XYZ file of C-alpha atoms in Angstrom:
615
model
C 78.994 104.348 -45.590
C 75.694 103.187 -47.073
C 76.481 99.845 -46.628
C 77.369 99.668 -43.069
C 74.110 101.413 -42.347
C 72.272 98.998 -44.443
C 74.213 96.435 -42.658
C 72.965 98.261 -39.170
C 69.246 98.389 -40.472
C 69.260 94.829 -40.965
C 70.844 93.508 -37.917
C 68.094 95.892 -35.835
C 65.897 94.087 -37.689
C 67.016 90.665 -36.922
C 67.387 91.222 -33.569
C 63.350 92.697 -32.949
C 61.676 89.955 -35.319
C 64.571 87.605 -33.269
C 63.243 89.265 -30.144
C 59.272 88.523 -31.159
C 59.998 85.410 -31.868
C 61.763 84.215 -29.067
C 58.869 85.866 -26.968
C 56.226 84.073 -28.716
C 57.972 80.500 -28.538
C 58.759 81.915 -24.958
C 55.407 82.277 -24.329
C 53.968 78.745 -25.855
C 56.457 77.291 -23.831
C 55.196 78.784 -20.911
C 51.784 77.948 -22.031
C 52.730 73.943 -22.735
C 54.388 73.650 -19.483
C 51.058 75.170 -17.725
C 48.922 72.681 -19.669
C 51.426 69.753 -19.505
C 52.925 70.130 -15.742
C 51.201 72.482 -13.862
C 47.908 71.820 -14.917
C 48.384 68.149 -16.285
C 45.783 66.756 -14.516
C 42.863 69.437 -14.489
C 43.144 69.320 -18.440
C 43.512 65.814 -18.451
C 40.348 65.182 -17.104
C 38.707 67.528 -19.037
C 40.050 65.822 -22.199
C 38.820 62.404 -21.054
C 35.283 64.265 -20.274
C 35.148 65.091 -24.211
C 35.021 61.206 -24.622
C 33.817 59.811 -21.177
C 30.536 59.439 -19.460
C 30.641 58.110 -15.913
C 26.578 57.251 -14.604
C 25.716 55.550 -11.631
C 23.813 52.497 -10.832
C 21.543 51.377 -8.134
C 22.385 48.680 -5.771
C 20.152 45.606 -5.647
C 17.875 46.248 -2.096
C 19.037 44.051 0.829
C 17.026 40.598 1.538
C 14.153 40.188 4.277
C 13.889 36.858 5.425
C 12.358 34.563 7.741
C 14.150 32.918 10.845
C 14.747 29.976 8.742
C 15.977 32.103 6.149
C 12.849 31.918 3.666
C 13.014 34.853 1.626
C 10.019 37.166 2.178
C 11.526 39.648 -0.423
C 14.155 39.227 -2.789
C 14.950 40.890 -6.201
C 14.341 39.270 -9.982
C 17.181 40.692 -11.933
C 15.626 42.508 -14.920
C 17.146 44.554 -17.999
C 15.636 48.234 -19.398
C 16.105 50.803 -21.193
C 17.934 54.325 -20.503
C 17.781 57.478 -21.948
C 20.561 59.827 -20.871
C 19.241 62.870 -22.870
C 22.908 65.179 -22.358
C 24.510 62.218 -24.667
C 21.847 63.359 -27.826
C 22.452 65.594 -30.194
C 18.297 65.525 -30.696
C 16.623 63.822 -27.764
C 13.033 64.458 -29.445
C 13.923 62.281 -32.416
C 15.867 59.491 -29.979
C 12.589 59.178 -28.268
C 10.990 59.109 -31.107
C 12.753 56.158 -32.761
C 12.755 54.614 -28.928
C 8.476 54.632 -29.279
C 8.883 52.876 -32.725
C 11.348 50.093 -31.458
C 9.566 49.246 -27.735
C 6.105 48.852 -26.871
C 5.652 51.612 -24.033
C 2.713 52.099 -21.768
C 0.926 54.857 -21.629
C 2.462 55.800 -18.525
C 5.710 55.247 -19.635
C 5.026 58.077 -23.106
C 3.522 60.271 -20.461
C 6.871 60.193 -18.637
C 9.267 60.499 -21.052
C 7.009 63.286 -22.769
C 7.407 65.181 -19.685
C 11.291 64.675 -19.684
C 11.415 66.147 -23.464
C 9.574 69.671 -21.934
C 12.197 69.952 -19.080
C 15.589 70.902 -19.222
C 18.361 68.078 -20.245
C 19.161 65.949 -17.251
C 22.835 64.783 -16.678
C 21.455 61.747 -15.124
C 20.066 58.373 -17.256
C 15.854 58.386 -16.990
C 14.214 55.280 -17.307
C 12.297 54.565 -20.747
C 11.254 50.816 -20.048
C 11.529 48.294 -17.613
C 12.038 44.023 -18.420
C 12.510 44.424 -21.680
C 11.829 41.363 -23.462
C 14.807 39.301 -25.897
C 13.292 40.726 -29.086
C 12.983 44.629 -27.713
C 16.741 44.020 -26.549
C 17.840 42.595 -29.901
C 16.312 45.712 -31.347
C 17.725 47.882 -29.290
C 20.930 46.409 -29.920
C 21.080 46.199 -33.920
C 19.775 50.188 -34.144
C 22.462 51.325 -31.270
C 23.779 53.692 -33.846
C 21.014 55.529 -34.701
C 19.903 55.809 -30.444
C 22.247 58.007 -29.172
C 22.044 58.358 -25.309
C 20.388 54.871 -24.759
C 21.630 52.464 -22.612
C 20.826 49.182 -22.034
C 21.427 48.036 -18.497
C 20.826 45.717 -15.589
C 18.684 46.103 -13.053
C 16.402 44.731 -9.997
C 12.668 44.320 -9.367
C 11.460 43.654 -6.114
C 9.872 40.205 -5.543
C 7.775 38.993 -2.821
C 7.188 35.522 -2.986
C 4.646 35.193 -0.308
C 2.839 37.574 -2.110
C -0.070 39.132 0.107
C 0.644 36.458 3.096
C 3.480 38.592 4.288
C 2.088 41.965 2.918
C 1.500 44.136 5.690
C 4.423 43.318 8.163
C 7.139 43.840 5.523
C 5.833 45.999 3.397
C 6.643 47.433 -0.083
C 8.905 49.590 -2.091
C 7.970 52.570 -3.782
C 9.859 55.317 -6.182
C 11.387 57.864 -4.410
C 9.237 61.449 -4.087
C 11.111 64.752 -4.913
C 11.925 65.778 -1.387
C 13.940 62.442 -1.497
C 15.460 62.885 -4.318
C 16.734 66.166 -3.131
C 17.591 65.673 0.455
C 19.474 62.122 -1.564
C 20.457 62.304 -5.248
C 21.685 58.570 -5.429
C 17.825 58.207 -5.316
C 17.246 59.625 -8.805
C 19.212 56.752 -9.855
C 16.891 54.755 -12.703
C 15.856 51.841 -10.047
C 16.428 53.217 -7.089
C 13.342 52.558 -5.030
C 12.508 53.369 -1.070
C 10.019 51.737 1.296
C 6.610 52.594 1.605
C 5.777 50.184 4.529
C 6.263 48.119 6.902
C 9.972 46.957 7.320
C 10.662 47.890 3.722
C 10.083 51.562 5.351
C 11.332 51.198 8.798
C 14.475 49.529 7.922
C 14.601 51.503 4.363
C 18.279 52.791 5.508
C 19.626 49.253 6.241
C 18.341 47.964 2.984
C 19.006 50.527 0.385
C 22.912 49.741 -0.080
C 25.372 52.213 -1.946
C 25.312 52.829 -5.585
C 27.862 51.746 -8.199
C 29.449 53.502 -10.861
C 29.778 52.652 -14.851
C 32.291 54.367 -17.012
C 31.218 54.699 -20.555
C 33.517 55.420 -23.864
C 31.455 57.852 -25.904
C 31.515 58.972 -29.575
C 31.254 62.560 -31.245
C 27.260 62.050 -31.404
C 27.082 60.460 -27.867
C 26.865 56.950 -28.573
C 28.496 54.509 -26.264
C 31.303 52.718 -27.457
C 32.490 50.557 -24.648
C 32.263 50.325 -21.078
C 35.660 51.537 -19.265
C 35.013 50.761 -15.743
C 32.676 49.696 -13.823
C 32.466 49.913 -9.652
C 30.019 47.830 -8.631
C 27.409 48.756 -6.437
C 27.346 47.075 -2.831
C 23.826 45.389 -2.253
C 21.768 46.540 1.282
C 21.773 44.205 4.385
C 19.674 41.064 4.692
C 16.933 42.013 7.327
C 16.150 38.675 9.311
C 12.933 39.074 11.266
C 11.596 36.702 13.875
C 8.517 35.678 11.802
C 8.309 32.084 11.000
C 6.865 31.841 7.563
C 5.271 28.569 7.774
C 3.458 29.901 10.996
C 2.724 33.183 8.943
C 0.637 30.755 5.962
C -1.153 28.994 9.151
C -2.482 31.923 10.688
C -3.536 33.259 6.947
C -5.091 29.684 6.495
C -7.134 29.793 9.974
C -8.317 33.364 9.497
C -9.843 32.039 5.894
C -10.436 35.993 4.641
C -12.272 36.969 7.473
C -11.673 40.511 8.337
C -9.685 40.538 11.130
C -6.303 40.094 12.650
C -3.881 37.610 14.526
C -0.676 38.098 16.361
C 1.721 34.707 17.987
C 4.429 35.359 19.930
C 6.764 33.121 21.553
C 5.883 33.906 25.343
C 9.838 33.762 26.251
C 11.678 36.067 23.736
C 9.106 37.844 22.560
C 9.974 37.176 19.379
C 7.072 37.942 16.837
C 6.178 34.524 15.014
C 3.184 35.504 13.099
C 1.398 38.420 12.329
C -1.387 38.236 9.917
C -4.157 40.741 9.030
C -6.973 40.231 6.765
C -8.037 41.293 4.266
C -4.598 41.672 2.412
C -3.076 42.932 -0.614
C -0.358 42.046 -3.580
C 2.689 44.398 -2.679
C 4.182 43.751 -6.440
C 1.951 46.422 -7.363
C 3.617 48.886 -5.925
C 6.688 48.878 -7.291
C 6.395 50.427 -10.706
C 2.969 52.386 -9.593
C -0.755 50.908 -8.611
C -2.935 51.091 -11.760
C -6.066 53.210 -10.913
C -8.251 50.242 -11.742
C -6.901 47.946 -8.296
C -6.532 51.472 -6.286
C -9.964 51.501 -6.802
C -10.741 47.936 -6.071
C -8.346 48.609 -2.599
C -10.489 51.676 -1.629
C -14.036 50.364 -2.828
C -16.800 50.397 -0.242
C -16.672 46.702 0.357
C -12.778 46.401 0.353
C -12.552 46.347 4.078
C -9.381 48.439 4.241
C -7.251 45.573 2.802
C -3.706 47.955 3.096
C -4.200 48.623 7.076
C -2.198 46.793 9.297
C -4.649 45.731 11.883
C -2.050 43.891 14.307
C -0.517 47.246 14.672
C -3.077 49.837 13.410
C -6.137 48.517 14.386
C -7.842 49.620 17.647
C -10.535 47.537 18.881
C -12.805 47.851 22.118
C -11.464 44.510 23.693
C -14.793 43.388 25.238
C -14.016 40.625 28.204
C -10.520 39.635 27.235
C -9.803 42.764 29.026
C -11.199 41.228 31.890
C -7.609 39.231 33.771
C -6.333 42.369 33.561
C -9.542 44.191 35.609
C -8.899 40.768 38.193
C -4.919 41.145 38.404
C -5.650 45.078 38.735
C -8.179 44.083 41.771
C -6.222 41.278 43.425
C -2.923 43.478 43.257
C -4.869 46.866 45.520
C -7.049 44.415 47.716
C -10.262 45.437 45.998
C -10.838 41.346 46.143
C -9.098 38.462 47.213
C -9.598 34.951 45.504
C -12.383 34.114 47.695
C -14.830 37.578 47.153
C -17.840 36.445 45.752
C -20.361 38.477 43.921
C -24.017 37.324 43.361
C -25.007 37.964 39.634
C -28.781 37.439 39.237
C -28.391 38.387 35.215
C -29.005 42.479 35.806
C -27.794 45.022 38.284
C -28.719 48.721 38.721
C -26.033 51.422 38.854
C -27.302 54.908 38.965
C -30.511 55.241 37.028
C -29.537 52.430 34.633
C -30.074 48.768 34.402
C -26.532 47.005 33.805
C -27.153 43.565 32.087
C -24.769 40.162 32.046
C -24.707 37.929 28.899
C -26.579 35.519 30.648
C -29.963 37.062 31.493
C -31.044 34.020 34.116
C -27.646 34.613 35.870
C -24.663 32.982 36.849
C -25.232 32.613 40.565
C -22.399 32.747 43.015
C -19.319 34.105 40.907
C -15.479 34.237 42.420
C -12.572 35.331 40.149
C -11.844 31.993 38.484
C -15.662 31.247 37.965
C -16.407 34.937 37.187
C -13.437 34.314 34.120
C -14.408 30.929 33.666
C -17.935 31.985 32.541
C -16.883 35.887 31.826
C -19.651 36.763 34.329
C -20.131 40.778 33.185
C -21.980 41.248 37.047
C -19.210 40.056 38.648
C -16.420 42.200 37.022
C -19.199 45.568 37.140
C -18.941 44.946 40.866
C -15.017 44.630 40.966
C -14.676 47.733 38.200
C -16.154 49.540 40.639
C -14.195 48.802 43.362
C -10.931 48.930 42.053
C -11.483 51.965 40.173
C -10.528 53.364 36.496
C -7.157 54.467 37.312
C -5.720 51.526 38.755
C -7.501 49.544 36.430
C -5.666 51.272 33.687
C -2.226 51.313 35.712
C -2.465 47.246 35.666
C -2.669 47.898 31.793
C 0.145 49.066 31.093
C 1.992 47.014 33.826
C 1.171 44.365 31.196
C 2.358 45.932 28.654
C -1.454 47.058 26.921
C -0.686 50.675 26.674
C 2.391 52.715 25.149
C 4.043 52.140 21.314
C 6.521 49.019 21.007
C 9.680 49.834 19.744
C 9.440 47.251 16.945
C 10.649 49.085 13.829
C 7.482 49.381 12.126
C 5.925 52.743 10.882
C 2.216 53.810 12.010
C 1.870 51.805 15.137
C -0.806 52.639 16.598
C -1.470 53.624 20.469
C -3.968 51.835 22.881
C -5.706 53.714 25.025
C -7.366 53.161 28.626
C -9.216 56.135 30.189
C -8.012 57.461 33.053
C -10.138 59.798 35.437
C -7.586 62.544 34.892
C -7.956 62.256 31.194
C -12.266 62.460 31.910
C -11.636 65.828 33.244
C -9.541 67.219 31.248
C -12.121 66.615 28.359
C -14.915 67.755 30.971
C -16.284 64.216 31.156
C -18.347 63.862 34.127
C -17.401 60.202 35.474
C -20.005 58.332 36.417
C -19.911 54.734 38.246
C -21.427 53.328 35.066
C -18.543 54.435 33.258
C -16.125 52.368 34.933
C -18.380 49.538 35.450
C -18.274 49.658 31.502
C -14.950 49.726 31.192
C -14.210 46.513 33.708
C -15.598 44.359 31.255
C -13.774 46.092 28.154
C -16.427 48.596 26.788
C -16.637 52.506 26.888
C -13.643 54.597 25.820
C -10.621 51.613 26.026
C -9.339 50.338 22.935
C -6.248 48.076 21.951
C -4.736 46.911 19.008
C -4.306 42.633 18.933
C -0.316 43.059 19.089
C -1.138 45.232 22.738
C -3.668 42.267 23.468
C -0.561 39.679 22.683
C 2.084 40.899 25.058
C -0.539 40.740 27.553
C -1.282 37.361 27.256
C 2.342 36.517 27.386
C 3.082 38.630 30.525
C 0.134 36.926 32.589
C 1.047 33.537 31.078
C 4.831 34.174 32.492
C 4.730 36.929 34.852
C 7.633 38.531 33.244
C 8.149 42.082 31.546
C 7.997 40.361 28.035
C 8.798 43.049 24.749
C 8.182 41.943 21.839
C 10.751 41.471 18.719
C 10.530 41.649 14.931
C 13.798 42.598 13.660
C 16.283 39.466 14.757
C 19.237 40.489 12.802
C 20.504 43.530 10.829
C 23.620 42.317 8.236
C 24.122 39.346 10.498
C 24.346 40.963 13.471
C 21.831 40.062 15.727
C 19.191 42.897 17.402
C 20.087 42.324 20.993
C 16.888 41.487 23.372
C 16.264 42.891 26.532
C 16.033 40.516 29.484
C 12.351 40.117 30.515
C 12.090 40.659 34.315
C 9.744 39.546 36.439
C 6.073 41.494 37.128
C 5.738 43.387 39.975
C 2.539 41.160 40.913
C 2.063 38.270 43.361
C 2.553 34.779 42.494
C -0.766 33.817 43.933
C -2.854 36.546 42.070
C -1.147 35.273 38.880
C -2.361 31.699 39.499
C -6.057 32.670 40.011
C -6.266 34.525 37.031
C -4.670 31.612 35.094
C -6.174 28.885 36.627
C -9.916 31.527 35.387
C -8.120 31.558 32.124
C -7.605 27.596 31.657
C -10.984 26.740 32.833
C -12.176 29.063 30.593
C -10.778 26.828 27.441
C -10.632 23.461 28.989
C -13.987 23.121 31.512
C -17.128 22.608 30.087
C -18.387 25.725 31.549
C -15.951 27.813 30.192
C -17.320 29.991 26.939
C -14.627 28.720 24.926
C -15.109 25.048 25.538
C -15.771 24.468 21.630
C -12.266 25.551 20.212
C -9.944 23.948 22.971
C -6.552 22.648 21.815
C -6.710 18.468 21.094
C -3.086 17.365 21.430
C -2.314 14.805 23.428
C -1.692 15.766 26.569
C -1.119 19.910 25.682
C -4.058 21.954 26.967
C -4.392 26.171 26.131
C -5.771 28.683 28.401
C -7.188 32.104 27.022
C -9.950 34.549 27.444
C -12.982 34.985 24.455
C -14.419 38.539 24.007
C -16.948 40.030 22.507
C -17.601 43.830 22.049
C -20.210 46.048 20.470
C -19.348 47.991 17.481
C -22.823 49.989 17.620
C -24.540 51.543 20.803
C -27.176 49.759 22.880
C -30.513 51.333 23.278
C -32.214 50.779 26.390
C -35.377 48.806 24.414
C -32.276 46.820 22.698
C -31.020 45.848 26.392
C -34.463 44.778 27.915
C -35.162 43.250 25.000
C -32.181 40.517 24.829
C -31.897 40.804 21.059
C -29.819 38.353 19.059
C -26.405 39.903 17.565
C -26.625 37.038 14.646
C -29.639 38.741 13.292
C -27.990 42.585 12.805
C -26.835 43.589 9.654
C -23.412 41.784 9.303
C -21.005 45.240 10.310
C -23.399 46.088 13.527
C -22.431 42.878 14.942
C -19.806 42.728 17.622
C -16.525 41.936 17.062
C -14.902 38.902 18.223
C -11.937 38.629 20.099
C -9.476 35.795 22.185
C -6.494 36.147 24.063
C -4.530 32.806 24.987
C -1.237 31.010 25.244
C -0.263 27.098 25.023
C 0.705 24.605 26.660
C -1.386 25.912 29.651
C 1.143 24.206 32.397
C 4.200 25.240 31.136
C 3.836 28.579 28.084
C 5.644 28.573 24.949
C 3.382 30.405 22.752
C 0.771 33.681 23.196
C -1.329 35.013 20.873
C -4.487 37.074 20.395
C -6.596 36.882 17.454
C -9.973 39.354 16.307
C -12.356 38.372 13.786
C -14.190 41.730 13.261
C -18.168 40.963 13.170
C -17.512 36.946 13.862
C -18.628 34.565 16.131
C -17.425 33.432 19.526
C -15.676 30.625 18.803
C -14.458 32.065 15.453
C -10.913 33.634 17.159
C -11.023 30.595 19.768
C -10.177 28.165 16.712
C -7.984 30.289 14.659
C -5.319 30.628 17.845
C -6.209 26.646 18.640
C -5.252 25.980 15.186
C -1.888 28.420 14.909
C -0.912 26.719 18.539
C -1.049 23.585 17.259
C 0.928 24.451 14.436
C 3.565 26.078 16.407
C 3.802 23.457 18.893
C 3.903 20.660 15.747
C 6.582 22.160 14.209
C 4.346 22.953 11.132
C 0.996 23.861 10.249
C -1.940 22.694 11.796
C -3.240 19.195 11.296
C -6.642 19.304 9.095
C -8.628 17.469 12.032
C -8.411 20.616 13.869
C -10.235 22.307 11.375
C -13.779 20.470 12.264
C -16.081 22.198 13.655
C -16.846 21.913 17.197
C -19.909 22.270 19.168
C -20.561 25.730 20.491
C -21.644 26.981 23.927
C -24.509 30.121 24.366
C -23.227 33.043 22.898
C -21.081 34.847 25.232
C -18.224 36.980 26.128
């Protein structure tokens, strides 16, 4: 009896530690299924994150080039130093041995200082950029003892026309933190965005996407080997219409002179040079601009050196305003080719004496005489007859008024007054007022790229636009068909045949600078326009500009296109503070290199003699 309950005991037992059992290995067989099955790959990537460290890497920034394909800014492949701070076990004493190893700048301690006080980023930070062979070869031997740092490849940006091609394309810049946020790839060490010009206004084409690297990591977070890589895909070449040859010519004529010059070919539109002066070295921009040449950029006698002044600078036009007053006067019957106006050198107009150029007169003027000799009597009279708004309606028939769509940032917006505009500022408008503006003073002002596309629309009475951006990734920016002016052939051909006397008659005020090819004439219009306001003793007096203090001189100022007889080429080019003949020469000397093929034969460069001062 006591042994079969023994024997009962026993097997009770056997069966609940049985029972345990078989629920426990039931239960880590449940679990290893989970883990191996159901959940294989959620655990499986969480293993491989124990020992795996994916980063990304910044593409290399698309290519802007010339028409001919001349790089105007390219990338110089580069290597530096990372510091992904999540991968050290003691990122104080990694950057510590990092300092002892690379020679930082101050700016670059100050950074990675800042880093150390913030929370540990997930993402690489730059410690150095183009390190050196010996830095590297440090780098490299000591890998062990620098967990977290990475040596990699990267891009600077490189403009090898340097500050030729400054303004118009532009430069990069590192990404602020509202870009970094609204994009994270931008956080990428290298990443940059563009700051100006096309760089900016085509940032989107040229940025590219981002690559990835897959790093094999150790216990303490050094890198053991590279896993994968998925390489990033570069941004799209940007071709623009510029010609880069023309570009160094209309540098060369300006000579440093502040000032500006635009060329356009008078068919397409296309944009062949665009030049402003004083410039600047965009290189600087790309890892910061030292305080030391920000100040030299912004010192008193810098002359603005980072505005655009094709596209930002707005300049009273002075009298190469004036074919647009006669094609606004022929086109409402204010005159017809034969009006005549008698210009004794002064006329009165309310209780104010109005004054030409020429105090002794011009005599007898008619619209090709009257632009032939920029007679201001004549166009006072014809001002005043055609009136301020349709003098500013022929404005933007020709295409001075309204922002070009030309993908570049901060264009700015010319402006012609219009009587509506008077009152709503509560301008009393006074016949003086427009009588000023008919020869380009007063409240009107126009940037040289406006003052271009006019030139080219009177040279070929069609709705020219002009163009930039030829191509995007190879695929070219299509161009609008340029129709033809609503404006009689006959008013067209007095105001050109003004214009070519103007260059190519000895009367004409730019006489001095006209083209000398073989049988290729230009036509154009000079100006000149006061940057400080006339007294009335000033007037009477007839006082010589060339004796003011150097920035209260007027600015100087020439519309024109080539050949006269058949246009290729327009362009408009202001010297701020210069002489007549100054802007006459640079566009005869960027015609002749456009219409050569190259830039501009030295003989053109001699000085010519020079008419009276005029406008």
């Amino acid at each position: 009896m006591g042994e079969k309950r023994q024997r009962t005991v026993f097997t009770r037992r056997t069966l609940i530690i049985g029972g345990i059992q078989f629920v426990a290995f039931g239960a880590l067989a449940t679990r290893l299924y989970d883990m191996e099955v159901v959940h294989h790959r959620h655990y499986r990537r969480l293993a491989r994150d124990n020992a795996e460290s994916e980063r990304l890497i910044a593409p290399e920034r698309g290519l802007i080039i010339d028409r001919n394909g001349v790089t105007l800014a390219g990338n110089r492949e580069q290597w530096r130093a990372l510091f992904l701070m999540s991968a050290a076990p003691d990122p104080k004493a990694t950057v510590a041995r990092l300092e002892r190893m690379v020679s930082l700048s101050g700016r670059d301690r100050a950074r990675l200082q800042a880093l150390l006080a913030g929370p540990v980023r997930d993402m690489p930070v730059l410690v150095k950029n183009d390190l050196d062979w010996a830095e590297m070869a440090r780098l490299e031997t000591h890998r062990l003892d620098l967990p977290g740092v990475i040596l990699d490849r990267g891009y600077a940006r490189l403009y090898p026309l340097g500050p030729t091609t400054a303004h118009t394309v532009g430069y990069v810049i590192r990404p602020d933190a509202a870009q970094t946020k609204q994009d994270p790839a931008l956080a990428i060490p290298g990443a940059r965005v563009g700051g100006s010009g096309v760089e900016k206004s085509a940032d989107a084409a040229l940025l590219g996407q981002p690559g990835a690297v897959e790093d094999e990591v150790d216990a303490a977070g050094t890198i053991v080997r590279v896993l994968g890589r998925t390489p990033p895909r570069r941004g799209n070449t940007i071709r623009l219409t510029l010609d880069a040859g023309l570009q160094k010519a209309a540098v060369t004529a300006l000579g440093g002179r502040p000032g500006a010059v635009v060329l356009m070919d008078a068919e397409s539109g296309d944009l062949r040079a665009m030049a402003s002066a004083p410039s600047f070295d965009p290189h600087w921009f790309d890892d910061g601009v030292p305080e030391h040449v920000w100040k030299r950029w912004t010192a008193k006698g810098a002359h603005h050196p980072l505005t655009d002044r094709t596209t930002q600078g707005l300049y009273a036009p002075g009298s190469s305003f004036k074919p647009t007053v006669a094609l606004a006067a022929l086109k409402c019957g204010a005159i017809t080719a034969e009006t005549r106006f008698y210009c004794p050198g002064s006329m009165k107009i309310g209780d104010r004496i109005f004054y030409c150029w020429l105090r002794s007169g011009h005599g007898s003027m008619n619209v090709v005489s009257g632009l032939q000799q920029s007679c201001d009597i004549f166009f006072y009279h014809v001002a005043m007859r055609t009136g301020i708004d349709r003098m500013a309606a022929m404005g933007h028939r020709v295409g001075l008024t309204g922002r070009e769509a030309l993908n570049l940032p901060d264009i700015a917006q010319s402006f012609l007054p219009t009587r509506r505009w008077a009152r709503r500022r509560h301008i009393v408008w006074t016949k003086g007022d427009t009588a000023v503006q008919g020869i380009g003073q007063g409240y009107t002002v126009l940037t040289p790229l406006a003052l271009t596309v006019m030139a080219a629309r009177v040279a070929t009475g069609r709705h020219v636009r002009p163009r930039l951006i030829q191509a995007v990734g190879g695929r070219e920016t299509p161009q609008a068909h340029a129709a033809r002016l609503d404006l009689a052939d006959e008013h067209l051909a007095s105001v050109r045949q003004g214009m070519d006397e103007v260059v190519n008659t000895r009367l004409g005020t730019a006489w001095g600078g006209r083209l000398e090819l073989p049988g290729v004439t230009m036509a154009g219009k000079t100006g000149t326009a006061q940057v400080i306001g006339e007294n009335a003793e000033m007037e009477a007096e007839d006082y010589d500009d060339s004796k003011l203090p150097w920035r209260d001189r007027p600015n100087a100022l020439f519309i024109g296109y080539a050949p006269a007889n058949r246009p290729r080429f327009a362009a408009a080019v202001v010297i701020e503070h210069g002489t007549l003949l100054g802007p006459v020469k640079v566009a005869r000397d960027l015609f002749a290199a456009a219409l050569s093929g190259g830039e501009a034969p030295d003989a053109l460069r001699a000085a010519s003699g020079s008419p009276p001062d005029a406008t």
